[in-house]
Amino acid sequence: MKSPALTRAPTTLLDRLAEVYPAAECSLAHRSPFELLIATILSAQCTDRRVNLVTPSLFTRYPDTANLSQAELSEVEELIRSTGFYHAKARHLIGCAQGLMQHHHGKVPATLRELISLPGVGRKTANVILGTAFQIPAMVVDTHVSRLAQRFGWTTARDPDRIETELAELLPRRYWITTSHLLIAHGRAFCKAPTPDCSTCPIFALCPRQGVTKSR
DNA sequence: ATCCCGAGGG
DNA sequence: CCCTCTGGAT
């Protein structure tokens, strides 16, 4: 069945974004589900670059779920300090590992419900895991995706859950995770809050909103 | 000073 | 819906 909304699907814009950000999808794809879970929890309010700085030593010290589940809190805190929010994140990492050991045979589950029930895993993190590690259709809605979806006129909703629903209806399932990664990449590079860099934006010509948003 | 690829808790 | 948690980049 073909939804009328699907005709609004901005395929030209997405194709162009895919050209501009060819690596957007695979930036995290090389990680195992375990490593991706850890890296995604660490990425809250923190850039990838800083996450990539601490993960090597973290994974060397705690190669798998069993090791991490028995980690000393203060030791984990020290290893991840530079990513910010380290106290909460360290507790979440260890709590996740313990949850995986107790309820999932030490492995990362592949359902939204099970993922969200892990400490420190919310809807955004869960969808990153599903879409990127398990190739299950998933729409990741973070602050970038919300902002760009609004600027592009794909939604008028503010609530992330509603935005997720609307984008999921707007786009074919196989585009969900790709679109998420492309919007995130573009939101970081040019379409920033509150003032996007429209003058150097590589997709300005295709932007449904060009010039309307206050920009530089 | 101000802002980050969030989640949990009040 | 609000607040808090954190260091680092700009």
Short mmCIF file of C-alpha atoms (C1' of nucleotides) in Angstrom, two decimals:
data_model
loop_
_atom_site.label_atom_id
_atom_site.label_comp_id
_atom_site.label_asym_id
_atom_site.label_seq_id
_atom_site.Cartn_x
_atom_site.Cartn_y
_atom_site.Cartn_z
CA MET A 1 0.00 0.00 0.00
CA LYS A 2 1.24 3.38 -0.94
CA SER A 3 0.81 6.21 1.51
CA PRO A 4 0.20 9.67 0.03
CA ALA A 5 2.89 10.91 2.37
CA LEU A 6 5.41 8.80 0.55
CA THR A 7 5.17 11.06 -2.47
CA ARG A 8 6.57 13.75 -0.19
CA ALA A 9 9.60 11.55 0.42
CA PRO A 10 12.50 13.86 -0.36
CA THR A 11 14.58 11.36 -2.32
CA THR A 12 16.48 13.98 -4.31
CA LEU A 13 17.62 15.69 -1.14
CA LEU A 14 18.57 12.39 0.47
CA ASP A 15 20.47 11.24 -2.62
CA ARG A 16 22.44 14.44 -2.53
CA LEU A 17 23.20 14.06 1.18
CA ALA A 18 24.39 10.52 0.48
CA GLU A 19 26.87 11.93 -2.04
CA VAL A 20 28.09 14.59 0.36
CA TYR A 21 28.43 12.24 3.35
CA PRO A 22 29.48 8.88 1.88
CA ALA A 23 30.88 7.67 5.20
CA ALA A 24 27.90 8.70 7.31
CA GLU A 25 26.53 5.18 7.58
CA CYS A 26 29.68 3.23 8.24
CA SER A 27 31.20 5.46 10.89
CA LEU A 28 30.05 3.03 13.58
CA ALA A 29 29.32 -0.05 11.51
CA HIS A 30 32.65 -1.72 12.11
CA ARG A 31 31.88 -2.15 15.79
CA SER A 32 30.45 -5.31 17.32
CA PRO A 33 27.05 -4.96 19.01
CA PHE A 34 28.78 -4.89 22.40
CA GLU A 35 31.22 -2.18 21.34
CA LEU A 36 28.49 -0.21 19.61
CA LEU A 37 26.34 -0.29 22.74
CA ILE A 38 29.21 1.04 24.84
CA ALA A 39 30.22 3.66 22.30
CA THR A 40 26.66 4.88 21.87
CA ILE A 41 26.07 5.25 25.60
CA LEU A 42 29.32 7.20 25.85
CA SER A 43 28.31 9.46 22.96
CA ALA A 44 25.55 11.21 24.92
CA GLN A 45 26.26 14.95 24.89
CA CYS A 46 29.71 14.23 23.56
CA THR A 47 31.38 14.14 20.14
CA ASP A 48 32.43 10.94 18.38
CA ARG A 49 35.97 12.12 18.39
CA ARG A 50 36.16 12.10 22.17
CA VAL A 51 34.39 8.73 22.31
CA ASN A 52 36.95 7.27 19.91
CA LEU A 53 39.69 8.53 22.17
CA VAL A 54 38.62 6.43 25.16
CA THR A 55 37.14 3.29 23.59
CA PRO A 56 40.44 1.58 22.71
CA SER A 57 41.68 1.50 26.30
CA LEU A 58 38.20 0.68 27.55
CA PHE A 59 37.84 -2.33 25.24
CA THR A 60 41.35 -3.49 26.03
CA ARG A 61 40.63 -3.43 29.74
CA TYR A 62 37.11 -4.89 29.34
CA PRO A 63 37.03 -6.97 26.15
CA ASP A 64 33.56 -8.40 26.72
CA THR A 65 30.38 -8.31 28.76
CA ALA A 66 31.65 -10.66 31.46
CA ASN A 67 34.67 -8.49 32.20
CA LEU A 68 32.73 -5.26 32.21
CA SER A 69 30.00 -6.66 34.45
CA GLN A 70 32.57 -7.10 37.23
CA ALA A 71 34.40 -3.84 36.70
CA GLU A 72 35.26 -1.43 39.47
CA LEU A 73 33.15 1.72 39.17
CA SER A 74 35.99 4.10 39.88
CA GLU A 75 38.20 2.43 37.31
CA VAL A 76 35.60 2.75 34.57
CA GLU A 77 34.97 6.35 35.58
CA GLU A 78 38.64 7.12 35.17
CA LEU A 79 38.80 5.55 31.72
CA ILE A 80 35.80 7.46 30.37
CA ARG A 81 36.23 10.71 32.29
CA SER A 82 36.87 12.88 29.25
CA THR A 83 33.52 12.02 27.68
CA GLY A 84 31.59 13.90 30.37
CA PHE A 85 28.76 12.66 32.60
CA TYR A 86 31.23 9.97 33.55
CA HIS A 87 29.65 8.96 36.84
CA ALA A 88 26.25 8.17 35.37
CA LYS A 89 27.76 6.66 32.24
CA ALA A 90 30.11 4.38 34.19
CA ARG A 91 27.24 3.10 36.29
CA HIS A 92 25.19 2.56 33.15
CA LEU A 93 27.97 0.68 31.35
CA ILE A 94 28.49 -1.72 34.24
CA GLY A 95 24.73 -2.02 34.76
CA CYS A 96 24.25 -2.86 31.10
CA ALA A 97 26.92 -5.53 31.23
CA GLN A 98 25.31 -7.03 34.34
CA GLY A 99 21.89 -6.95 32.69
CA LEU A 100 23.28 -8.67 29.61
CA MET A 101 24.91 -11.37 31.75
CA GLN A 102 21.76 -11.96 33.79
CA HIS A 103 19.07 -11.81 31.14
CA HIS A 104 20.66 -12.17 27.70
CA HIS A 105 23.46 -14.75 28.00
CA GLY A 106 25.99 -11.95 27.88
CA LYS A 107 24.92 -10.79 24.44
CA VAL A 108 23.25 -7.63 23.21
CA PRO A 109 19.53 -8.22 22.54
CA ALA A 110 18.02 -7.23 19.20
CA THR A 111 14.62 -5.89 20.21
CA LEU A 112 13.65 -2.35 21.14
CA ARG A 113 11.92 -3.43 24.33
CA GLU A 114 14.87 -5.41 25.66
CA LEU A 115 17.39 -2.74 24.73
CA ILE A 116 15.45 0.07 26.39
CA SER A 117 15.12 -1.94 29.59
CA LEU A 118 18.92 -1.78 29.97
CA PRO A 119 20.21 1.03 32.19
CA GLY A 120 21.37 4.07 30.24
CA VAL A 121 19.72 2.92 27.03
CA GLY A 122 16.92 5.14 25.80
CA ARG A 123 15.03 5.20 22.54
CA LYS A 124 17.79 6.91 20.63
CA THR A 125 20.54 4.53 21.72
CA ALA A 126 18.32 1.48 21.20
CA ASN A 127 17.52 2.50 17.65
CA VAL A 128 21.18 3.09 16.85
CA ILE A 129 21.92 -0.48 17.94
CA LEU A 130 18.99 -1.99 16.05
CA GLY A 131 19.68 -0.13 12.84
CA THR A 132 23.45 -0.17 12.80
CA ALA A 133 24.46 -3.43 14.48
CA PHE A 134 21.51 -5.64 13.54
CA GLN A 135 20.32 -4.10 10.26
CA ILE A 136 16.80 -3.88 11.62
CA PRO A 137 14.79 -0.93 10.26
CA ALA A 138 15.13 1.84 12.84
CA MET A 139 14.66 5.60 12.81
CA VAL A 140 17.12 7.37 15.12
CA VAL A 141 15.79 10.69 16.38
CA ASP A 142 18.31 12.82 18.22
CA THR A 143 18.53 16.61 18.43
CA HIS A 144 20.05 16.84 14.94
CA VAL A 145 17.42 14.68 13.30
CA SER A 146 14.64 16.59 15.07
CA ARG A 147 16.02 19.96 14.03
CA LEU A 148 16.65 19.10 10.38
CA ALA A 149 13.33 17.31 9.97
CA GLN A 150 11.66 20.49 11.20
CA ARG A 151 13.72 22.78 9.00
CA PHE A 152 13.08 20.61 5.93
CA GLY A 153 9.38 20.71 6.65
CA TRP A 154 9.08 16.96 7.08
CA THR A 155 7.35 17.36 10.43
CA THR A 156 5.91 20.02 12.68
CA ALA A 157 6.08 17.85 15.81
CA ARG A 158 8.43 18.63 18.71
CA ASP A 159 8.14 15.40 20.65
CA PRO A 160 10.93 13.03 19.49
CA ASP A 161 8.59 10.03 19.63
CA ARG A 162 6.13 11.75 17.34
CA ILE A 163 8.89 12.86 15.00
CA GLU A 164 10.06 9.28 14.85
CA THR A 165 6.58 8.10 13.94
CA GLU A 166 6.11 10.75 11.27
CA LEU A 167 9.49 10.17 9.64
CA ALA A 168 8.88 6.44 9.70
CA GLU A 169 5.65 7.01 7.77
CA LEU A 170 7.32 9.40 5.37
CA LEU A 171 10.21 7.15 4.39
CA PRO A 172 10.54 3.54 3.22
CA ARG A 173 11.86 1.32 6.00
CA ARG A 174 15.14 0.63 4.30
CA TYR A 175 15.90 4.38 4.30
CA TRP A 176 15.35 4.86 8.02
CA ILE A 177 18.79 4.26 9.44
CA THR A 178 20.56 5.76 6.43
CA THR A 179 18.49 8.91 6.63
CA SER A 180 19.17 9.15 10.35
CA HIS A 181 22.92 9.01 9.83
CA LEU A 182 22.81 11.48 6.94
CA LEU A 183 20.77 14.04 8.87
CA ILE A 184 23.05 13.69 11.87
CA ALA A 185 26.15 14.17 9.71
CA HIS A 186 24.68 17.21 7.99
CA GLY A 187 23.35 18.68 11.20
CA ARG A 188 26.79 18.52 12.73
CA ALA A 189 28.64 19.90 9.73
CA PHE A 190 26.39 22.71 8.45
CA CYS A 191 22.76 22.76 9.56
CA LYS A 192 23.60 23.67 13.13
CA ALA A 193 21.44 25.06 15.87
CA PRO A 194 20.63 27.85 16.13
CA THR A 195 22.30 29.34 13.04
CA PRO A 196 23.11 27.04 10.11
CA ASP A 197 26.05 27.78 7.78
CA CYS A 198 23.88 28.22 4.70
CA SER A 199 26.49 30.18 2.76
CA THR A 200 28.75 27.14 2.54
CA CYS A 201 26.06 24.46 2.74
CA PRO A 202 26.56 21.80 0.04
CA ILE A 203 22.83 21.18 -0.36
CA PHE A 204 21.67 24.78 -0.21
CA ALA A 205 20.24 24.61 -3.74
CA LEU A 206 18.02 21.71 -2.71
CA CYS A 207 17.06 23.05 0.71
CA PRO A 208 13.27 23.43 0.98
CA ARG A 209 13.86 26.19 3.45
CA GLN A 210 16.76 28.05 1.96
CA GLY A 211 17.16 31.51 3.34
CA VAL A 212 14.21 31.24 5.68
CA THR A 213 16.14 30.06 8.70
CA LYS A 214 18.35 32.72 10.15
CA SER A 215 21.79 31.83 8.95
CA ARG A 216 25.36 32.83 8.22
"C1'" DA B 1 29.87 31.95 28.10
"C1'" DT B 2 27.70 28.38 25.50
"C1'" DC B 3 26.90 24.31 23.27
"C1'" DC B 4 27.34 19.19 22.53
"C1'" DC B 5 24.80 12.59 18.13
"C1'" DG B 6 20.79 11.61 26.03
"C1'" DA B 7 18.82 9.40 29.92
"C1'" DG B 8 16.85 9.23 34.37
"C1'" DG B 9 14.33 11.19 37.74
"C1'" DG B 10 11.20 14.68 40.05
"C1'" DC C 1 7.65 19.41 31.43
"C1'" DC C 2 11.41 20.40 34.15
"C1'" DC C 3 16.02 19.56 36.05
"C1'" DT C 4 20.59 17.39 36.66
"C1'" DC C 5 24.71 15.22 35.33
"C1'" DT C 6 30.26 16.41 33.04
"C1'" DG C 7 34.39 17.71 30.35
"C1'" DG C 8 36.03 19.68 26.33
"C1'" DA C 9 35.66 22.46 22.11
"C1'" DT C 10 34.77 26.90 20.30
#
